[in-house]
mmCIF file of N, CA and C in Angstrom:
data_model
loop_
_atom_site.group_PDB
_atom_site.id
_atom_site.type_symbol
_atom_site.label_atom_id
_atom_site.label_comp_id
_atom_site.label_asym_id
_atom_site.label_seq_id
_atom_site.Cartn_x
_atom_site.Cartn_y
_atom_site.Cartn_z
ATOM 1 N N MET A 485 16.341 0.040 -0.856
ATOM 2 C CA MET A 485 14.842 0.355 -1.342
ATOM 3 C C MET A 485 14.839 2.157 -2.367
ATOM 4 N N VAL A 486 14.421 1.615 -3.393
ATOM 5 C CA VAL A 486 14.131 2.962 -4.314
ATOM 6 C C VAL A 486 13.367 3.787 -3.881
ATOM 7 N N GLY A 487 13.481 5.537 -3.728
ATOM 8 C CA GLY A 487 12.722 6.329 -3.469
ATOM 9 C C GLY A 487 12.364 7.541 -4.679
ATOM 10 N N GLY A 488 11.010 8.090 -4.139
ATOM 11 C CA GLY A 488 11.067 9.213 -4.696
ATOM 12 C C GLY A 488 9.380 9.465 -4.796
ATOM 13 N N VAL A 489 9.271 10.488 -4.625
ATOM 14 C CA VAL A 489 8.061 11.370 -5.178
ATOM 15 C C VAL A 489 7.557 11.736 -6.331
ATOM 16 N N GLN A 490 6.368 11.255 -6.567
ATOM 17 C CA GLN A 490 5.702 11.882 -7.864
ATOM 18 C C GLN A 490 5.276 13.190 -7.972
ATOM 19 N N ARG A 491 5.264 13.451 -8.819
ATOM 20 C CA ARG A 491 4.209 15.007 -8.803
ATOM 21 C C ARG A 491 2.831 15.138 -9.357
ATOM 22 N N ARG A 492 2.140 15.611 -8.971
ATOM 23 C CA ARG A 492 0.953 15.664 -9.623
ATOM 24 C C ARG A 492 1.025 16.260 -10.865
ATOM 25 N N GLN A 493 0.406 15.256 -12.054
ATOM 26 C CA GLN A 493 0.806 15.722 -13.314
ATOM 27 C C GLN A 493 -0.927 16.464 -13.837
ATOM 28 N N ALA A 494 -0.495 17.456 -14.078
ATOM 29 C CA ALA A 494 -1.369 18.276 -15.097
ATOM 30 C C ALA A 494 -2.939 17.361 -15.647
ATOM 31 N N GLU A 495 -3.937 17.796 -15.497
ATOM 32 C CA GLU A 495 -4.955 17.057 -16.109
ATOM 33 C C GLU A 495 -4.857 17.195 -17.816
ATOM 34 N N THR A 496 -5.225 16.240 -18.498
ATOM 35 C CA THR A 496 -4.977 16.288 -19.827
ATOM 36 C C THR A 496 -5.425 17.649 -20.544
ATOM 37 N N GLY A 497 -4.244 17.992 -21.589
ATOM 38 C CA GLY A 497 -4.718 19.253 -22.227
ATOM 39 C C GLY A 497 -4.360 20.647 -21.461
ATOM 40 N N GLU A 498 -4.344 20.183 -20.053
ATOM 41 C CA GLU A 498 -4.323 21.721 -18.769
ATOM 42 C C GLU A 498 -2.397 21.407 -18.978
ATOM 43 N N ARG A 499 -2.266 22.827 -18.608
ATOM 44 C CA ARG A 499 -0.806 22.855 -18.363
ATOM 45 C C ARG A 499 -0.862 23.694 -16.911
ATOM 46 N N TYR A 500 0.351 23.435 -16.810
ATOM 47 C CA TYR A 500 0.633 24.458 -15.474
ATOM 48 C C TYR A 500 1.088 25.742 -15.734
ATOM 49 N N ASP A 501 0.948 26.361 -15.214
ATOM 50 C CA ASP A 501 1.024 27.796 -15.195
ATOM 51 C C ASP A 501 2.136 28.609 -14.310
ATOM 52 N N VAL A 502 3.460 28.489 -15.199
ATOM 53 C CA VAL A 502 4.845 28.368 -14.745
ATOM 54 C C VAL A 502 5.147 29.997 -13.908
ATOM 55 N N PHE A 503 4.227 30.740 -14.647
ATOM 56 C CA PHE A 503 4.559 32.130 -14.241
ATOM 57 C C PHE A 503 3.941 32.465 -12.671
ATOM 58 N N HIS A 504 2.848 31.574 -12.197
ATOM 59 C CA HIS A 504 2.701 31.768 -11.001
ATOM 60 C C HIS A 504 3.683 31.347 -9.858
ATOM 61 N N THR A 505 3.564 31.616 -9.031
ATOM 62 C CA THR A 505 4.599 31.429 -7.740
ATOM 63 C C THR A 505 4.122 30.222 -7.084
ATOM 64 N N ASP A 506 2.861 29.639 -6.714
ATOM 65 C CA ASP A 506 2.735 28.309 -6.484
ATOM 66 C C ASP A 506 2.707 27.119 -7.558
ATOM 67 N N CYS A 507 2.972 27.447 -8.727
ATOM 68 C CA CYS A 507 3.146 26.430 -9.332
ATOM 69 C C CYS A 507 4.464 25.549 -9.072
ATOM 70 N N PRO A 508 3.765 24.085 -8.866
ATOM 71 C CA PRO A 508 5.095 22.869 -8.812
ATOM 72 C C PRO A 508 6.312 22.677 -9.624
ATOM 73 N N ALA A 509 5.753 23.160 -10.931
ATOM 74 C CA ALA A 509 6.960 22.886 -12.032
ATOM 75 C C ALA A 509 7.997 24.018 -11.766
ATOM 76 N N ARG A 510 7.829 25.214 -11.069
ATOM 77 C CA ARG A 510 9.226 26.260 -10.622
ATOM 78 C C ARG A 510 9.763 25.904 -9.933
ATOM 79 N N ASP A 511 9.546 24.817 -8.841
ATOM 80 C CA ASP A 511 10.833 24.452 -7.830
ATOM 81 C C ASP A 511 11.150 22.837 -8.453
ATOM 82 N N VAL A 512 10.712 22.311 -9.620
ATOM 83 C CA VAL A 512 11.236 21.740 -10.596
ATOM 84 C C VAL A 512 12.558 21.878 -11.112
ATOM 85 N N VAL A 513 11.952 23.259 -11.822
ATOM 86 C CA VAL A 513 12.951 24.080 -12.665
ATOM 87 C C VAL A 513 14.252 24.966 -11.671
ATOM 88 N N ASP A 514 13.905 25.145 -10.884
ATOM 89 C CA ASP A 514 14.845 25.771 -9.905
ATOM 90 C C ASP A 514 15.894 24.727 -9.486
ATOM 91 N N HIS A 515 15.444 23.603 -8.941
ATOM 92 C CA HIS A 515 16.262 22.370 -8.574
ATOM 93 C C HIS A 515 17.060 22.105 -9.819
ATOM 94 N N VAL A 516 16.851 21.839 -10.726
ATOM 95 C CA VAL A 516 17.462 21.489 -12.185
ATOM 96 C C VAL A 516 18.386 22.629 -12.638
ATOM 97 N N THR A 517 18.208 24.071 -11.973
ATOM 98 C CA THR A 517 18.910 25.057 -12.932
ATOM 99 C C THR A 517 19.802 25.570 -11.728
ATOM 100 N N SER A 518 20.052 24.753 -10.542
ATOM 101 C CA SER A 518 20.414 25.255 -9.823
ATOM 102 C C SER A 518 21.779 25.084 -9.541
ATOM 103 N N ARG A 519 22.818 25.614 -9.080
ATOM 104 C CA ARG A 519 24.304 25.435 -9.398
ATOM 105 C C ARG A 519 24.501 24.123 -9.408
ATOM 106 N N TRP A 520 24.331 23.167 -8.665
ATOM 107 C CA TRP A 520 25.034 21.763 -8.626
ATOM 108 C C TRP A 520 23.699 21.027 -9.067
ATOM 109 N N GLY A 521 22.327 21.326 -9.146
ATOM 110 C CA GLY A 521 21.500 20.492 -10.111
ATOM 111 C C GLY A 521 21.959 19.976 -11.293
ATOM 112 N N ILE A 522 22.439 20.820 -12.063
ATOM 113 C CA ILE A 522 22.430 20.494 -13.658
ATOM 114 C C ILE A 522 23.498 19.384 -13.816
ATOM 115 N N TRP A 523 24.952 19.935 -12.766
ATOM 116 C CA TRP A 523 26.128 18.649 -12.961
ATOM 117 C C TRP A 523 25.545 17.048 -12.063
ATOM 118 N N VAL A 524 24.633 17.430 -11.423
ATOM 119 C CA VAL A 524 24.541 15.938 -10.679
ATOM 120 C C VAL A 524 23.396 15.234 -12.338
ATOM 121 N N LEU A 525 22.631 16.072 -12.671
ATOM 122 C CA LEU A 525 21.937 15.405 -13.807
ATOM 123 C C LEU A 525 22.635 15.087 -14.870
ATOM 124 N N ILE A 526 24.129 15.700 -15.294
ATOM 125 C CA ILE A 526 25.026 15.709 -16.194
ATOM 126 C C ILE A 526 25.567 14.412 -15.529
ATOM 127 N N SER A 527 26.123 14.161 -14.634
ATOM 128 C CA SER A 527 27.124 13.337 -13.691
ATOM 129 C C SER A 527 26.444 11.752 -14.217
ATOM 130 N N LEU A 528 25.212 11.826 -14.214
ATOM 131 C CA LEU A 528 24.514 10.722 -13.836
ATOM 132 C C LEU A 528 23.590 10.026 -15.650
ATOM 133 N N ARG A 529 24.039 10.920 -16.207
ATOM 134 C CA ARG A 529 23.393 10.760 -17.677
ATOM 135 C C ARG A 529 23.409 9.306 -18.113
ATOM 136 N N SER A 530 25.046 8.911 -17.952
ATOM 137 C CA SER A 530 25.245 7.045 -18.525
ATOM 138 C C SER A 530 25.396 6.361 -17.197
ATOM 139 N N ASN A 531 25.856 6.947 -15.864
ATOM 140 C CA ASN A 531 25.876 5.759 -14.853
ATOM 141 C C ASN A 531 25.009 5.905 -13.611
ATOM 142 N N ASP A 532 24.841 4.758 -13.110
ATOM 143 C CA ASP A 532 24.417 5.186 -11.549
ATOM 144 C C ASP A 532 25.670 5.331 -10.858
ATOM 145 N N LEU A 533 25.853 5.788 -9.526
ATOM 146 C CA LEU A 533 27.019 6.658 -9.133
ATOM 147 C C LEU A 533 26.488 6.534 -7.596
ATOM 148 N N ARG A 534 27.566 5.959 -6.865
ATOM 149 C CA ARG A 534 27.528 6.116 -5.220
ATOM 150 C C ARG A 534 27.579 7.430 -5.198
ATOM 151 N N PHE A 535 27.155 7.714 -3.855
ATOM 152 C CA PHE A 535 27.702 9.554 -3.261
ATOM 153 C C PHE A 535 28.998 10.074 -3.597
ATOM 154 N N TYR A 536 29.994 8.834 -2.983
ATOM 155 C CA TYR A 536 31.375 9.573 -3.102
ATOM 156 C C TYR A 536 31.987 9.817 -4.462
ATOM 157 N N GLU A 537 31.287 8.863 -5.309
ATOM 158 C CA GLU A 537 31.581 9.005 -6.786
ATOM 159 C C GLU A 537 30.884 10.368 -7.264
ATOM 160 N N LEU A 538 29.963 10.335 -7.126
ATOM 161 C CA LEU A 538 29.204 11.595 -7.563
ATOM 162 C C LEU A 538 30.097 12.760 -6.964
ATOM 163 N N ARG A 539 30.199 13.134 -5.833
ATOM 164 C CA ARG A 539 31.179 14.120 -4.956
ATOM 165 C C ARG A 539 32.538 14.368 -6.348
ATOM 166 N N GLU A 540 33.070 13.210 -6.062
ATOM 167 C CA GLU A 540 34.853 13.072 -6.863
ATOM 168 C C GLU A 540 34.410 13.451 -8.504
ATOM 169 N N SER A 541 33.090 13.274 -9.012
ATOM 170 C CA SER A 541 33.173 13.661 -10.682
ATOM 171 C C SER A 541 32.302 15.020 -10.516
ATOM 172 N N ILE A 542 32.020 15.723 -9.485
ATOM 173 C CA ILE A 542 31.830 17.113 -9.697
ATOM 174 C C ILE A 542 32.328 18.093 -8.855
ATOM 175 N N GLN A 543 33.779 18.532 -9.713
ATOM 176 C CA GLN A 543 34.342 19.137 -8.339
ATOM 177 C C GLN A 543 34.067 20.670 -8.149
ATOM 178 N N GLY A 544 34.446 20.657 -6.985
ATOM 179 C CA GLY A 544 33.899 21.968 -6.423
ATOM 180 C C GLY A 544 32.843 21.886 -5.407
ATOM 181 N N ILE A 545 32.051 20.560 -4.946
ATOM 182 C CA ILE A 545 30.687 20.506 -4.517
ATOM 183 C C ILE A 545 31.159 20.090 -2.842
ATOM 184 N N SER A 546 30.256 20.760 -2.140
ATOM 185 C CA SER A 546 30.742 19.786 -1.028
ATOM 186 C C SER A 546 29.767 19.027 -0.611
ATOM 187 N N GLU A 547 29.942 18.173 0.476
ATOM 188 C CA GLU A 547 29.298 17.093 0.593
ATOM 189 C C GLU A 547 27.989 17.440 0.822
ATOM 190 N N LYS A 548 27.644 18.895 1.870
ATOM 191 C CA LYS A 548 26.269 19.250 1.963
ATOM 192 C C LYS A 548 25.665 19.668 1.020
ATOM 193 N N MET A 549 26.234 20.397 -0.328
ATOM 194 C CA MET A 549 25.678 20.843 -1.113
ATOM 195 C C MET A 549 25.338 19.492 -2.032
ATOM 196 N N LEU A 550 25.911 18.918 -2.137
ATOM 197 C CA LEU A 550 25.385 17.617 -3.342
ATOM 198 C C LEU A 550 24.330 16.475 -2.061
ATOM 199 N N ALA A 551 24.349 16.762 -0.838
ATOM 200 C CA ALA A 551 23.187 15.712 0.064
ATOM 201 C C ALA A 551 21.945 16.827 -0.423
ATOM 202 N N GLN A 552 21.864 18.168 0.059
ATOM 203 C CA GLN A 552 20.824 18.982 -0.567
ATOM 204 C C GLN A 552 20.264 18.810 -1.593
ATOM 205 N N THR A 553 21.086 18.888 -2.814
ATOM 206 C CA THR A 553 20.888 18.631 -4.243
ATOM 207 C C THR A 553 20.004 17.569 -4.752
ATOM 208 N N LEU A 554 21.082 16.720 -4.139
ATOM 209 C CA LEU A 554 20.203 15.271 -4.056
ATOM 210 C C LEU A 554 18.694 14.695 -3.638
ATOM 211 N N ARG A 555 18.662 15.406 -2.130
ATOM 212 C CA ARG A 555 17.579 15.358 -1.981
ATOM 213 C C ARG A 555 16.387 16.079 -2.479
ATOM 214 N N ALA A 556 16.838 17.634 -2.958
ATOM 215 C CA ALA A 556 15.497 17.740 -3.682
ATOM 216 C C ALA A 556 15.026 17.346 -5.238
ATOM 217 N N LEU A 557 16.298 16.603 -6.060
ATOM 218 C CA LEU A 557 15.944 16.108 -7.338
ATOM 219 C C LEU A 557 15.688 14.373 -6.482
ATOM 220 N N VAL A 558 15.562 13.912 -6.288
ATOM 221 C CA VAL A 558 14.677 12.421 -5.272
ATOM 222 C C VAL A 558 13.446 13.130 -5.022
ATOM 223 N N GLN A 559 13.236 13.855 -4.452
ATOM 224 C CA GLN A 559 11.582 14.263 -3.864
ATOM 225 C C GLN A 559 10.993 14.707 -5.315
ATOM 226 N N ASP A 560 11.879 15.521 -6.202
ATOM 227 C CA ASP A 560 10.979 15.959 -7.532
ATOM 228 C C ASP A 560 10.837 15.090 -8.390
ATOM 229 N N GLY A 561 11.211 13.412 -8.108
ATOM 230 C CA GLY A 561 11.330 12.595 -9.216
ATOM 231 C C GLY A 561 11.946 12.073 -10.014
ATOM 232 N N LEU A 562 13.220 13.170 -9.902
ATOM 233 C CA LEU A 562 14.264 13.135 -11.051
ATOM 234 C C LEU A 562 15.332 12.251 -10.912
ATOM 235 N N VAL A 563 15.958 11.888 -9.728
ATOM 236 C CA VAL A 563 16.817 10.775 -9.486
ATOM 237 C C VAL A 563 16.310 9.854 -8.575
ATOM 238 N N TRP A 564 16.821 8.378 -8.556
ATOM 239 C CA TRP A 564 16.176 7.856 -7.630
ATOM 240 C C TRP A 564 17.333 7.128 -6.684
ATOM 241 N N ARG A 565 17.324 6.830 -5.486
ATOM 242 C CA ARG A 565 17.947 6.908 -4.322
ATOM 243 C C ARG A 565 18.019 5.211 -4.096
ATOM 244 N N GLU A 566 18.974 4.177 -3.795
ATOM 245 C CA GLU A 566 18.942 3.536 -3.445
ATOM 246 C C GLU A 566 19.830 3.206 -2.150
ATOM 247 N N VAL A 567 19.814 2.310 -1.149
ATOM 248 C CA VAL A 567 20.476 2.498 0.132
ATOM 249 C C VAL A 567 20.316 0.663 0.326
ATOM 250 N N GLU A 568 21.439 0.263 0.461
ATOM 251 C CA GLU A 568 22.173 -1.085 0.587
ATOM 252 C C GLU A 568 22.436 -1.156 2.017
ATOM 253 N N PRO A 569 21.184 -2.136 2.927
ATOM 254 C CA PRO A 569 21.856 -2.322 4.037
ATOM 255 C C PRO A 569 23.349 -2.697 4.523
ATOM 256 N N THR A 570 23.983 -2.076 4.311
ATOM 257 C CA THR A 570 25.469 -2.633 4.835
ATOM 258 C C THR A 570 26.231 -1.725 5.626
ATOM 259 N N THR A 571 27.415 -2.205 6.393
ATOM 260 C CA THR A 571 28.134 -1.178 7.132
ATOM 261 C C THR A 571 29.264 -0.704 6.629
ATOM 262 N N PRO A 572 28.923 0.751 6.402
ATOM 263 C CA PRO A 572 28.697 1.206 6.174
ATOM 264 C C PRO A 572 27.309 1.244 5.041
ATOM 265 N N PRO A 573 26.087 1.997 5.320
ATOM 266 C CA PRO A 573 25.484 1.645 4.315
ATOM 267 C C PRO A 573 25.923 2.661 2.610
ATOM 268 N N GLN A 574 25.511 1.121 1.349
ATOM 269 C CA GLN A 574 26.073 2.211 0.693
ATOM 270 C C GLN A 574 24.608 2.695 -0.381
ATOM 271 N N VAL A 575 24.829 3.779 -0.704
ATOM 272 C CA VAL A 575 23.786 4.857 -1.241
ATOM 273 C C VAL A 575 23.945 4.709 -2.506
ATOM 274 N N THR A 576 23.554 4.369 -3.400
ATOM 275 C CA THR A 576 23.494 4.585 -4.939
ATOM 276 C C THR A 576 22.384 5.437 -5.650
ATOM 277 N N TYR A 577 22.661 6.510 -6.625
ATOM 278 C CA TYR A 577 21.854 7.360 -6.899
ATOM 279 C C TYR A 577 21.975 6.781 -8.072
ATOM 280 N N GLY A 578 20.459 7.310 -9.292
ATOM 281 C CA GLY A 578 20.687 7.085 -10.898
ATOM 282 C C GLY A 578 19.517 7.750 -11.349
ATOM 283 N N LEU A 579 19.390 8.406 -12.160
ATOM 284 C CA LEU A 579 18.065 9.128 -12.871
ATOM 285 C C LEU A 579 17.074 8.273 -13.243
ATOM 286 N N THR A 580 15.628 8.572 -12.676
ATOM 287 C CA THR A 580 14.546 8.053 -13.177
ATOM 288 C C THR A 580 14.469 8.366 -14.943
ATOM 289 N N GLU A 581 13.148 7.955 -15.081
ATOM 290 C CA GLU A 581 12.570 8.055 -16.716
ATOM 291 C C GLU A 581 12.275 10.001 -17.159
ATOM 292 N N PHE A 582 11.659 10.385 -15.950
ATOM 293 C CA PHE A 582 11.855 11.722 -16.051
ATOM 294 C C PHE A 582 13.208 12.511 -15.974
ATOM 295 N N GLY A 583 14.244 12.347 -15.146
ATOM 296 C CA GLY A 583 15.489 12.448 -14.897
ATOM 297 C C GLY A 583 16.053 12.345 -16.188
ATOM 298 N N GLN A 584 15.952 11.060 -17.124
ATOM 299 C CA GLN A 584 16.738 10.635 -18.230
ATOM 300 C C GLN A 584 16.039 12.130 -19.291
ATOM 301 N N ASP A 585 15.090 12.413 -19.052
ATOM 302 C CA ASP A 585 13.829 12.986 -20.482
ATOM 303 C C ASP A 585 14.791 14.844 -19.868
ATOM 304 N N ILE A 586 14.545 15.030 -19.146
ATOM 305 C CA ILE A 586 14.900 16.678 -18.429
ATOM 306 C C ILE A 586 16.742 16.262 -18.759
ATOM 307 N N GLY A 587 17.480 15.343 -18.556
ATOM 308 C CA GLY A 587 18.769 15.558 -18.535
ATOM 309 C C GLY A 587 19.558 15.513 -19.925
ATOM 310 N N GLU A 588 18.501 14.629 -21.108
ATOM 311 C CA GLU A 588 18.982 14.528 -22.719
ATOM 312 C C GLU A 588 19.428 16.343 -22.803
ATOM 313 N N PRO A 589 18.169 17.334 -22.939
ATOM 314 C CA PRO A 589 18.223 18.645 -23.680
ATOM 315 C C PRO A 589 19.585 19.343 -22.520
ATOM 316 N N LEU A 590 19.913 18.583 -21.244
ATOM 317 C CA LEU A 590 20.801 19.676 -20.637
ATOM 318 C C LEU A 590 21.841 19.169 -20.802
ATOM 319 N N THR A 591 22.146 17.988 -21.423
ATOM 320 C CA THR A 591 23.512 17.432 -21.555
ATOM 321 C C THR A 591 24.253 17.919 -23.200
ATOM 322 N N ALA A 592 22.761 18.025 -23.952
ATOM 323 C CA ALA A 592 23.082 18.386 -25.540
ATOM 324 C C ALA A 592 23.385 19.716 -25.666
ATOM 325 N N LEU A 593 23.009 20.630 -24.259
ATOM 326 C CA LEU A 593 23.646 22.105 -24.119
ATOM 327 C C LEU A 593 24.809 22.240 -24.267
ATOM 328 N N PHE A 594 24.819 21.321 -22.857
ATOM 329 C CA PHE A 594 26.544 21.462 -22.263
ATOM 330 C C PHE A 594 27.177 21.097 -23.708
ATOM 331 N N ASP A 595 27.323 19.930 -24.223
ATOM 332 C CA ASP A 595 27.919 19.412 -25.569
ATOM 333 C C ASP A 595 28.247 20.568 -26.290
ATOM 334 N N ARG A 596 26.958 21.093 -26.696
ATOM 335 C CA ARG A 596 26.937 22.057 -27.470
ATOM 336 C C ARG A 596 28.213 23.618 -27.413
ATOM 337 N N ILE A 597 27.899 23.471 -25.613
ATOM 338 C CA ILE A 597 28.743 25.139 -25.218
ATOM 339 C C ILE A 597 30.256 24.657 -25.384
ATOM 340 N N THR A 598 30.561 23.513 -25.043
ATOM 341 C CA THR A 598 31.789 22.780 -24.913
ATOM 342 C C THR A 598 32.739 22.593 -26.193
ATOM 343 N N GLN A 599 31.506 22.434 -27.335
ATOM 344 C CA GLN A 599 32.418 22.115 -28.777
ATOM 345 C C GLN A 599 32.447 23.651 -29.233
ATOM 346 N N ARG A 600 31.414 24.754 -28.914
ATOM 347 C CA ARG A 600 31.852 25.973 -29.329
ATOM 348 C C ARG A 600 33.029 27.016 -28.738
ATOM 349 N N LEU A 601 33.130 26.258 -27.593
ATOM 350 C CA LEU A 601 34.256 27.198 -27.079
ATOM 351 C C LEU A 601 35.580 26.865 -27.617
ATOM 352 N N SER A 602 36.304 28.205 -27.472
ATOM 353 C CA SER A 602 37.540 27.896 -28.077
ATOM 354 C C SER A 602 38.634 27.341 -26.914
ATOM 355 N N PRO A 603 39.640 26.261 -27.520
ATOM 356 C CA PRO A 603 40.503 26.168 -26.273
ATOM 357 C C PRO A 603 41.154 27.119 -25.898
ATOM 358 N N ARG A 604 41.247 26.692 -24.270
ATOM 359 C CA ARG A 604 42.109 27.348 -23.007
ATOM 360 C C ARG A 604 43.286 27.543 -23.626
ATOM 361 N N SER A 605 44.142 28.496 -23.627
ATOM 362 C CA SER A 605 45.525 28.687 -23.854
ATOM 363 C C SER A 605 46.291 28.280 -22.953
ATOM 364 N N ALA A 606 47.446 27.736 -23.036
ATOM 365 C CA ALA A 606 47.937 27.068 -21.578
ATOM 366 C C ALA A 606 49.084 28.198 -21.151
ATOM 367 N N GLY A 607 48.490 28.728 -20.165
ATOM 368 C CA GLY A 607 49.515 30.125 -19.507
ATOM 369 C C GLY A 607 48.411 30.699 -18.824
#
């Protein structure tokens, strides 16, 4: 089963007031730019991954934080979650179209940063 919550879109020509505390876009931005949200989106940019694969690809993240981050990103409609009814259940995550749209500039930003950094000295 693939799941996620769709956010209400602003009327045509209407924009969210992102500076208002009740703006739903603020929650999405908070989740995307959280300590782990950006790494989840970047990790899923080219492949769908199972939970343990994501955990292994993002060094330093705990299972609890990964689960919380994924739950928020699924609820925001950025990530989809598919559960295969096996024993134990196999849970796979991937980017929705919205998640891909958001992930592209994040990946480009990450690429620019890593290209500009000078190599670390060995020692």
